[in-house]
C-alpha cells in the first residue's frame, strides 16, 4: 500500500441516453492525473471514481465529466 | 447573457430551430426559390447536426465509435452528394428523438431520483442548548435533532421528546401517517405531518435506512440480467458489422447513398437500452411501494416463481397466542366468570398462554385484583394456584387427573377445540370443572386474501412450513386455503422442505423474517424477507419487503412478472426494428430519413413501454390521492 490516500467519490449524472456515454466518460475522467479507476453505471446514471483528492479534486472530476458533455453532481 | 444560456440549454431549442428552417426551405422551394431552399435546408442540417458532430469528435478523441459519429458521417456525406433534404431530415429527426429520449429516460430513473431527494440538506441540531441549523452530513450520532411539523427527518434515530405523526411512505410504502412518541424509532427521509419531535441520532449519512435503500436500489438497477448479456453481445457485433457492410456495399455498388443509409441504421439504439430501461423502471416501481428487489437476475427468477413456502408462526399467524373460546360447563357459571377465574389463577405466570388469558380478561373489562397467594406451574400441563383460599387448576386433562379432579364434563369440548387447532385449557375450582378456555395463535386477517392473490398471480403451489403439530397446522391451512402442509419440522427441516419442492421442479420462493430462517431463505430460488425495515435482511434478501404486510408478497410476484414481460416486449421491438430496417435498405424503399425515423421511434416505444411500469394501478392511485387530500384538509 502506498502512503497516499484514495478517496471514493460517487457522482450522479444527467442526460445518459446511450451506453456509448459510458466509454466516453470513463476515458475522459480516467485521463485525469490522480484518478485510479472510474466505473460508469448506465442504468442508474452513477459514476464511481477512486482518486487521490490531493491531485484530483471533486470539482476536477465534475469538470472532466462536463468535458465529455454531461452534467454531474456529487452524491 | 442568462437568457441566451438558458435558451441554448433548453433541449428543444436545437430541434425547434432546425424544424423551422426545414419548413422555411419547403416554402422557398414551393415559390420557386430553389437555391434559397437548398441553403435553408443545409442550414437546418447544420443547426441540428453541429452538436452531434461535436459529440462525435469528443468521443473519437477518446477512441470511442459513437452513434453520433455514424450520424455525422451519414449527414455530411448526404450534403456532399447534394442530398440536402436527407441530411436535414436525418439530423433533425435525430435531434428530436434525442431530446425526447433524455426527457423520457430520466423518467424511468425518477423513482431513484425521488429517493435521493428525500434526504434533507439541513438539520436543526441542539448544541449547548441552542438550536443550530447545520448541513445534514455534519450531524453526529448521539446528537439531538429537532423535527418540526412539515419538515423531513434528517437522520435515523429514537424519539427522546415530544410527539407527532410521521408520513413513512418513503421508507415503508405505508400511506397512513404513523404516531411517534418517546422511544419510537424514526427514519431519515420521512416527513412530519403533525407535532414536534426531538430525535436522538442513531444513524447518520450513509448509515441510515434510506441511504441503504438508495444504495440497494442503485446496485439492483445496475446488476445485469442474464438476458442482457445476450443483447449486449448482439449490439457489440451489430454496429461494427453494419459499418463494415456499409463500406463493402458502397465499394461494390458505388452507391454512396445506400452506404450512408446503412450507416444510419447501424445505430444500435433500442437494442442496448431495451433491457436496462425495463429493469430500472421495474425496480424503481418496487422501491416506491416498499418492495426492494436485488437486481435484474432476481427479477427474472421471481417472474418464474411457481411455489411459495411460508412459515406458519408469525407469517400466516400473528405470532402470539390469543384467546379464541370461553365455554362455561358448570351450572350457574357465566363465560365471564370462567375467564375471570382463569385470569386470577394465571396472574402470576409469565407463560405466553397466560398472557393471552390476561389480555382477554382486560379487554372484557374483568377485574384481576392482585396476585394469587401461591402459584405452582406444572410444565407442559398448566398451572395450579390458590386464589382467595380456593384451589384453582388451569390446564389440560392430564393435569386434572393428576389433581384428582373428574374432567369428564370437559372431554367433548376439549376434543372439539383441539380438532380446530386450538389449545384447550380446563378451568376447575376446588375440584369442580367450571369450563374451558381455548387459546390459539390467530390467523392474520389478510392471509387468505394473500393466498388467493398468489394463485391469481400464477403461483401454482402455496406450502406451509411449521414446527408445530399437524393438527394445528391443518386447521390454519384450512382457514387460509393452503393445500400443502409440512408440519413438525425442525429448523433444518424447512431447508429440506424447500429443497424437496425444488426437486419436484418448482421455482421456490421462501418467505421468512430473514433471521431465523436464513438457511431456508438462502436455499430457495428467491428469498423474501418480511418487514425488513432494518438490519441484515435489507442487505441479504433477494426481495426485501419494507412492511410487515402479507399482500406485498403477491404484489412483488406480479411486479416481477410485469417487468419481465416488458423486457421481452422490448427485446422483440428492438430485434424486429433491426431486421426490418436491414431488409428494407437492402431491398430498397428505406431512405436515410425513413431509417432514422423508424430507429428513433423504436427507441421511444421501448422507453415508453418501460415507463408504463412506473405507473400505479389506477385504483391505488385514486386511494392515495384522496388520502393526501384528507391530510391536507386535516392540516388546514
Tab-separated table of C-alpha atoms in Angstrom, chain B residues 31-366:
chain	number	residue	atom	x	y	z
B	31	UNK	CA	-42.340	29.588	-54.555
B	32	UNK	CA	-39.505	28.729	-56.918
B	33	UNK	CA	-36.504	29.774	-54.832
B	34	UNK	CA	-34.594	26.537	-55.394
B	35	UNK	CA	-31.225	27.898	-54.321
B	36	UNK	CA	-32.682	29.651	-51.284
B	37	UNK	CA	-34.454	26.405	-50.437
B	38	UNK	CA	-31.222	24.408	-50.622
B	39	UNK	CA	-29.365	26.926	-48.471
B	40	UNK	CA	-32.102	26.827	-45.821
B	41	UNK	CA	-32.097	23.002	-45.908
B	42	UNK	CA	-28.325	22.854	-45.380
B	43	UNK	CA	-28.707	25.415	-42.578
B	44	UNK	CA	-31.275	23.140	-40.928
B	45	UNK	CA	-28.854	20.220	-41.164
B	46	UNK	CA	-26.030	22.341	-39.726
B	47	UNK	CA	-28.125	23.558	-36.772
B	48	UNK	CA	-29.283	20.074	-35.873
B	49	UNK	CA	-26.036	18.385	-36.827
B	50	UNK	CA	-23.438	20.656	-35.185
B	51	UNK	CA	-23.966	19.365	-31.629
B	52	UNK	CA	-23.892	15.799	-32.991
B	53	UNK	CA	-20.572	16.408	-34.747
B	54	UNK	CA	-19.112	17.981	-31.580
B	55	UNK	CA	-20.104	14.918	-29.553
B	56	UNK	CA	-18.784	12.585	-32.222
B	57	UNK	CA	-15.409	14.342	-32.207
B	58	UNK	CA	-15.267	14.232	-28.389
B	59	UNK	CA	-15.939	10.522	-28.432
B	60	UNK	CA	-13.485	9.912	-31.259
B	61	UNK	CA	-10.775	11.746	-29.266
B	62	UNK	CA	-11.068	9.098	-26.558
B	63	UNK	CA	-11.260	6.444	-29.290
B	64	UNK	CA	-14.938	5.587	-28.957
B	65	UNK	CA	-17.050	4.961	-32.029
B	66	UNK	CA	-20.351	6.509	-31.001
B	67	UNK	CA	-23.751	6.706	-32.631
B	68	UNK	CA	-23.040	10.419	-33.119
B	69	UNK	CA	-20.151	9.532	-35.412
B	70	UNK	CA	-22.362	7.355	-37.610
B	71	UNK	CA	-24.984	10.092	-37.884
B	72	UNK	CA	-22.351	12.778	-38.537
B	73	UNK	CA	-20.720	10.803	-41.356
B	74	UNK	CA	-24.108	9.997	-42.882
B	75	UNK	CA	-25.301	13.626	-42.741
B	76	UNK	CA	-22.059	15.148	-44.046
B	77	UNK	CA	-21.952	12.537	-46.788
B	78	UNK	CA	-25.517	13.337	-47.760
B	79	UNK	CA	-24.679	17.050	-48.050
B	80	UNK	CA	-21.617	16.248	-50.198
B	81	UNK	CA	-23.644	14.192	-52.674
B	82	UNK	CA	-26.207	17.022	-52.811
B	83	UNK	CA	-28.897	15.191	-50.872
B	84	UNK	CA	-29.782	18.210	-48.704
B	85	UNK	CA	-33.261	17.076	-47.673
B	86	UNK	CA	-31.933	13.712	-46.457
B	87	UNK	CA	-29.163	15.398	-44.440
B	88	UNK	CA	-31.611	17.799	-42.821
B	89	UNK	CA	-34.173	15.069	-42.142
B	90	UNK	CA	-31.660	12.701	-40.542
B	91	UNK	CA	-30.135	15.325	-38.239
B	92	UNK	CA	-33.500	16.901	-37.409
B	93	UNK	CA	-35.109	13.559	-36.526
B	94	UNK	CA	-32.042	12.557	-34.549
B	95	UNK	CA	-32.165	15.818	-32.569
B	96	UNK	CA	-35.896	15.477	-31.859
B	97	UNK	CA	-35.527	11.842	-30.917
B	98	UNK	CA	-32.595	12.578	-28.675
B	99	UNK	CA	-34.434	15.367	-26.839
B	100	UNK	CA	-37.399	13.046	-26.290
B	101	UNK	CA	-35.111	10.230	-25.178
B	102	UNK	CA	-33.393	12.268	-22.473
B	103	UNK	CA	-36.742	13.556	-21.222
B	104	UNK	CA	-38.303	10.089	-21.006
B	105	UNK	CA	-35.196	8.186	-19.920
B	106	UNK	CA	-34.862	10.418	-16.895
B	107	UNK	CA	-38.456	9.450	-16.081
B	108	UNK	CA	-37.512	5.776	-15.887
B	109	UNK	CA	-34.939	6.807	-13.304
B	110	UNK	CA	-37.395	9.056	-11.451
B	111	UNK	CA	-38.007	6.606	-8.593
B	112	UNK	CA	-34.344	6.716	-7.669
B	113	UNK	CA	-34.171	10.475	-8.078
B	114	UNK	CA	-37.144	10.805	-5.701
B	115	UNK	CA	-35.393	8.639	-3.122
B	116	UNK	CA	-32.237	10.728	-3.379
B	117	UNK	CA	-34.251	13.925	-2.997
B	118	UNK	CA	-35.830	12.642	0.234
B	119	UNK	CA	-32.782	13.291	2.356
B	120	UNK	CA	-32.953	16.897	3.627
B	121	UNK	CA	-29.831	19.041	3.175
B	122	UNK	CA	-30.043	20.781	6.537
B	123	UNK	CA	-30.862	19.639	10.057
B	124	UNK	CA	-31.705	21.581	13.198
B	125	UNK	CA	-29.435	20.332	15.987
B	126	UNK	CA	-29.463	21.128	19.690
B	127	UNK	CA	-25.932	22.181	20.639
B	128	UNK	CA	-25.243	23.668	24.078
B	129	UNK	CA	-28.992	24.157	24.486
B	130	UNK	CA	-29.157	26.318	21.325
B	131	UNK	CA	-30.904	25.387	18.085
B	132	UNK	CA	-28.390	25.376	15.269
B	133	UNK	CA	-29.014	24.784	11.580
B	134	UNK	CA	-26.225	22.638	10.121
B	135	UNK	CA	-25.744	20.625	6.907
B	136	UNK	CA	-27.184	17.135	7.458
B	137	UNK	CA	-23.831	15.461	6.817
B	138	UNK	CA	-22.355	17.281	9.855
B	139	UNK	CA	-24.799	15.763	12.347
B	140	UNK	CA	-23.032	13.251	14.616
B	141	UNK	CA	-24.599	10.160	16.179
B	142	UNK	CA	-25.844	10.832	19.686
B	143	UNK	CA	-26.766	14.447	18.954
B	144	UNK	CA	-30.367	15.579	19.296
B	145	UNK	CA	-32.105	16.959	16.203
B	146	UNK	CA	-35.433	18.777	16.144
B	147	UNK	CA	-38.114	17.825	13.642
B	148	UNK	CA	-40.816	20.434	13.186
B	149	UNK	CA	-44.206	19.966	11.570
B	150	UNK	CA	-43.784	19.716	7.798
B	151	UNK	CA	-40.037	19.053	7.955
B	152	UNK	CA	-38.214	15.934	6.828
B	153	UNK	CA	-36.426	13.790	9.377
B	154	UNK	CA	-32.679	14.183	8.641
B	155	UNK	CA	-31.320	11.106	10.464
B	156	UNK	CA	-32.284	7.661	11.728
B	157	UNK	CA	-32.913	7.896	15.447
B	158	UNK	CA	-35.032	7.443	18.524
B	159	UNK	CA	-37.642	9.917	19.795
B	160	UNK	CA	-36.463	11.395	23.093
B	161	UNK	CA	-39.059	14.133	23.475
B	162	UNK	CA	-42.287	15.490	22.034
B	163	UNK	CA	-44.738	13.566	19.883
B	164	UNK	CA	-46.150	13.753	16.385
B	165	UNK	CA	-47.153	11.825	13.293
B	166	UNK	CA	-44.745	10.885	10.513
B	167	UNK	CA	-45.540	10.006	6.921
B	168	UNK	CA	-43.283	6.979	6.398
B	169	UNK	CA	-44.410	6.234	2.839
B	170	UNK	CA	-40.927	6.895	1.509
B	171	UNK	CA	-39.451	4.065	3.574
B	172	UNK	CA	-42.239	1.527	4.049
B	173	UNK	CA	-44.723	2.454	1.320
B	174	UNK	CA	-47.352	2.821	4.072
B	175	UNK	CA	-49.609	5.717	3.134
B	176	UNK	CA	-51.177	6.320	6.576
B	177	UNK	CA	-49.127	8.546	8.933
B	178	UNK	CA	-47.694	6.770	11.984
B	179	UNK	CA	-47.880	8.265	15.500
B	180	UNK	CA	-44.485	8.613	17.201
B	181	UNK	CA	-43.727	9.139	20.884
B	182	UNK	CA	-40.838	8.604	23.304
B	183	UNK	CA	-38.672	5.615	22.486
B	184	UNK	CA	-40.068	5.100	18.953
B	185	UNK	CA	-37.738	4.650	16.037
B	186	UNK	CA	-37.795	7.181	13.192
B	187	UNK	CA	-36.184	7.060	9.760
B	188	UNK	CA	-34.339	9.673	7.733
B	189	UNK	CA	-36.410	10.842	4.765
B	190	UNK	CA	-39.809	10.501	6.465
B	191	UNK	CA	-41.950	13.623	6.827
B	192	UNK	CA	-43.511	15.094	9.957
B	193	UNK	CA	-47.183	15.800	9.247
B	194	UNK	CA	-48.014	16.992	12.768
B	195	UNK	CA	-46.447	17.634	16.147
B	196	UNK	CA	-42.864	18.328	17.132
B	197	UNK	CA	-40.198	15.706	17.792
B	198	UNK	CA	-36.813	15.631	19.447
B	199	UNK	CA	-34.785	12.806	17.982
B	200	UNK	CA	-31.501	11.362	19.190
B	201	UNK	CA	-29.495	10.394	16.105
B	202	UNK	CA	-28.535	6.717	15.890
B	203	UNK	CA	-27.632	6.629	12.212
B	204	UNK	CA	-26.347	9.467	10.029
B	205	UNK	CA	-25.073	9.908	6.478
B	206	UNK	CA	-24.576	6.600	4.697
B	207	UNK	CA	-25.632	4.728	7.832
B	208	UNK	CA	-29.352	5.499	7.558
B	209	UNK	CA	-32.000	3.090	6.342
B	210	UNK	CA	-32.767	5.494	3.483
B	211	UNK	CA	-29.118	5.540	2.387
B	212	UNK	CA	-29.072	1.744	2.495
B	213	UNK	CA	-32.252	1.587	0.412
B	214	UNK	CA	-30.835	4.026	-2.165
B	215	UNK	CA	-27.619	2.038	-2.339
B	216	UNK	CA	-29.539	-1.192	-2.750
B	217	UNK	CA	-31.773	0.218	-5.479
B	218	UNK	CA	-28.776	1.597	-7.395
B	219	UNK	CA	-26.899	-1.676	-7.150
B	220	UNK	CA	-30.043	-3.509	-8.212
B	221	UNK	CA	-30.590	-1.294	-11.242
B	222	UNK	CA	-27.020	-1.809	-12.378
B	223	UNK	CA	-26.941	-5.553	-11.782
B	224	UNK	CA	-27.273	-7.053	-15.236
B	225	UNK	CA	-29.948	-9.557	-16.040
B	226	UNK	CA	-28.916	-12.762	-17.795
B	227	UNK	CA	-30.832	-11.772	-20.911
B	228	UNK	CA	-28.874	-8.542	-21.123
B	229	UNK	CA	-25.584	-10.310	-21.751
B	230	UNK	CA	-27.032	-11.695	-24.983
B	231	UNK	CA	-28.333	-8.286	-26.088
B	232	UNK	CA	-25.020	-6.604	-25.277
B	233	UNK	CA	-23.154	-9.183	-27.340
B	234	UNK	CA	-25.561	-8.708	-30.212
B	235	UNK	CA	-25.265	-4.905	-30.100
B	236	UNK	CA	-21.480	-5.082	-29.872
B	237	UNK	CA	-21.468	-7.104	-33.060
B	238	UNK	CA	-24.251	-5.235	-34.828
B	239	UNK	CA	-22.809	-1.707	-35.064
B	240	UNK	CA	-19.329	-2.579	-36.393
B	241	UNK	CA	-20.977	-5.205	-38.607
B	242	UNK	CA	-23.237	-2.591	-40.178
B	243	UNK	CA	-20.314	-0.204	-40.691
B	244	UNK	CA	-18.329	-2.915	-42.492
B	245	UNK	CA	-21.417	-3.812	-44.510
B	246	UNK	CA	-21.877	-0.122	-45.443
B	247	UNK	CA	-18.272	0.151	-46.642
B	248	UNK	CA	-18.437	-3.122	-48.606
B	249	UNK	CA	-21.796	-2.286	-50.179
B	250	UNK	CA	-20.542	1.213	-51.009
B	251	UNK	CA	-17.403	-0.152	-52.709
B	252	UNK	CA	-19.208	-2.915	-54.600
B	253	UNK	CA	-22.167	-0.911	-55.875
B	254	UNK	CA	-20.653	2.557	-55.905
B	255	UNK	CA	-23.980	3.641	-54.417
B	256	UNK	CA	-22.919	6.212	-51.802
B	257	UNK	CA	-26.461	6.960	-50.647
B	258	UNK	CA	-27.116	3.282	-49.962
B	259	UNK	CA	-23.901	3.030	-47.934
B	260	UNK	CA	-24.793	6.148	-45.931
B	261	UNK	CA	-28.269	4.792	-45.269
B	262	UNK	CA	-26.734	1.607	-43.875
B	263	UNK	CA	-24.643	3.760	-41.533
B	264	UNK	CA	-27.773	5.445	-40.189
B	265	UNK	CA	-29.488	2.170	-39.390
B	266	UNK	CA	-26.311	0.868	-37.743
B	267	UNK	CA	-27.241	2.841	-34.632
B	268	UNK	CA	-27.973	0.184	-32.014
B	269	UNK	CA	-30.384	2.408	-30.026
B	270	UNK	CA	-33.230	0.158	-28.915
B	271	UNK	CA	-31.006	-2.921	-28.772
B	272	UNK	CA	-28.852	-1.688	-25.921
B	273	UNK	CA	-31.447	0.124	-23.842
B	274	UNK	CA	-34.430	-2.236	-24.164
B	275	UNK	CA	-33.468	-4.288	-21.102
B	276	UNK	CA	-31.856	-1.703	-18.786
B	277	UNK	CA	-34.828	0.687	-19.048
B	278	UNK	CA	-37.256	-2.099	-18.139
B	279	UNK	CA	-35.208	-3.140	-15.136
B	280	UNK	CA	-34.632	0.410	-13.928
B	281	UNK	CA	-38.354	1.135	-14.153
B	282	UNK	CA	-39.417	-2.159	-12.571
B	283	UNK	CA	-37.017	-1.898	-9.659
B	284	UNK	CA	-37.911	1.781	-9.226
B	285	UNK	CA	-41.616	0.933	-9.138
B	286	UNK	CA	-40.923	-1.656	-6.443
B	287	UNK	CA	-38.849	0.772	-4.387
B	288	UNK	CA	-41.764	3.223	-4.339
B	289	UNK	CA	-44.027	0.541	-2.891
B	290	UNK	CA	-41.540	-0.747	-0.332
B	291	UNK	CA	-40.622	-3.815	-2.388
B	292	UNK	CA	-36.847	-3.961	-2.809
B	293	UNK	CA	-35.688	-6.423	-5.441
B	294	UNK	CA	-31.994	-7.164	-5.514
B	295	UNK	CA	-31.422	-6.937	-9.257
B	296	UNK	CA	-32.317	-7.887	-12.780
B	297	UNK	CA	-31.463	-11.529	-12.359
B	298	UNK	CA	-33.661	-11.804	-9.255
B	299	UNK	CA	-36.467	-10.134	-11.203
B	300	UNK	CA	-36.161	-12.785	-13.888
B	301	UNK	CA	-36.178	-15.611	-11.320
B	302	UNK	CA	-39.065	-14.059	-9.372
B	303	UNK	CA	-41.140	-13.938	-12.540
B	304	UNK	CA	-40.867	-17.741	-12.729
B	305	UNK	CA	-41.904	-18.454	-9.108
B	306	UNK	CA	-44.257	-21.441	-9.113
B	307	UNK	CA	-44.254	-22.346	-5.412
B	308	UNK	CA	-44.247	-20.130	-2.335
B	309	UNK	CA	-43.261	-21.601	1.016
B	310	UNK	CA	-44.341	-19.731	4.147
B	311	UNK	CA	-43.548	-20.179	7.777
B	312	UNK	CA	-46.786	-20.519	9.758
B	313	UNK	CA	-45.970	-18.798	13.032
B	314	UNK	CA	-45.529	-15.062	12.676
B	315	UNK	CA	-46.088	-15.035	8.912
B	316	UNK	CA	-49.529	-16.574	8.396
B	317	UNK	CA	-50.433	-16.061	12.050
B	318	UNK	CA	-49.886	-13.140	14.402
B	319	UNK	CA	-47.077	-14.990	16.116
B	320	UNK	CA	-48.511	-14.786	19.633
B	321	UNK	CA	-51.376	-16.749	21.181
B	322	UNK	CA	-54.670	-15.045	21.895
B	323	UNK	CA	-57.916	-16.221	23.478
B	324	UNK	CA	-60.410	-17.692	20.988
B	325	UNK	CA	-63.066	-19.514	23.059
B	326	UNK	CA	-64.625	-19.481	26.504
B	327	UNK	CA	-67.062	-22.321	27.302
B	328	UNK	CA	-68.956	-22.445	30.633
B	329	UNK	CA	-69.764	-26.004	31.773
B	330	UNK	CA	-70.872	-25.752	35.420
B	331	UNK	CA	-74.500	-24.835	36.156
B	332	UNK	CA	-74.999	-21.159	37.003
B	333	UNK	CA	-71.478	-20.159	35.894
B	334	UNK	CA	-71.149	-17.496	33.181
B	335	UNK	CA	-68.427	-17.259	30.494
B	336	UNK	CA	-67.105	-14.106	32.185
B	337	UNK	CA	-66.764	-15.977	35.451
B	338	UNK	CA	-64.771	-18.784	33.810
B	339	UNK	CA	-62.452	-16.231	32.196
B	340	UNK	CA	-62.107	-14.194	35.421
B	341	UNK	CA	-61.188	-17.276	37.475
B	342	UNK	CA	-58.654	-18.394	34.856
B	343	UNK	CA	-57.164	-14.888	34.757
B	344	UNK	CA	-56.847	-14.681	38.555
B	345	UNK	CA	-55.010	-18.016	38.571
B	346	UNK	CA	-52.694	-17.036	35.710
B	347	UNK	CA	-51.972	-13.524	37.085
B	348	UNK	CA	-48.585	-14.550	38.435
B	349	UNK	CA	-47.454	-16.528	35.385
B	350	UNK	CA	-45.119	-15.432	32.596
B	351	UNK	CA	-46.263	-18.174	30.207
B	352	UNK	CA	-47.397	-16.961	26.722
B	353	UNK	CA	-50.720	-18.771	27.190
B	354	UNK	CA	-51.225	-16.875	30.457
B	355	UNK	CA	-50.638	-13.585	28.654
B	356	UNK	CA	-53.423	-14.454	26.199
B	357	UNK	CA	-55.892	-15.154	29.021
B	358	UNK	CA	-54.962	-11.990	30.944
B	359	UNK	CA	-55.205	-9.770	27.832
B	360	UNK	CA	-58.661	-11.168	27.059
B	361	UNK	CA	-59.820	-10.581	30.639
B	362	UNK	CA	-58.593	-6.982	30.492
B	363	UNK	CA	-60.372	-6.421	27.161
B	364	UNK	CA	-63.586	-7.869	28.636
B	365	UNK	CA	-63.313	-5.372	31.481
B	366	UNK	CA	-62.918	-8.054	34.150
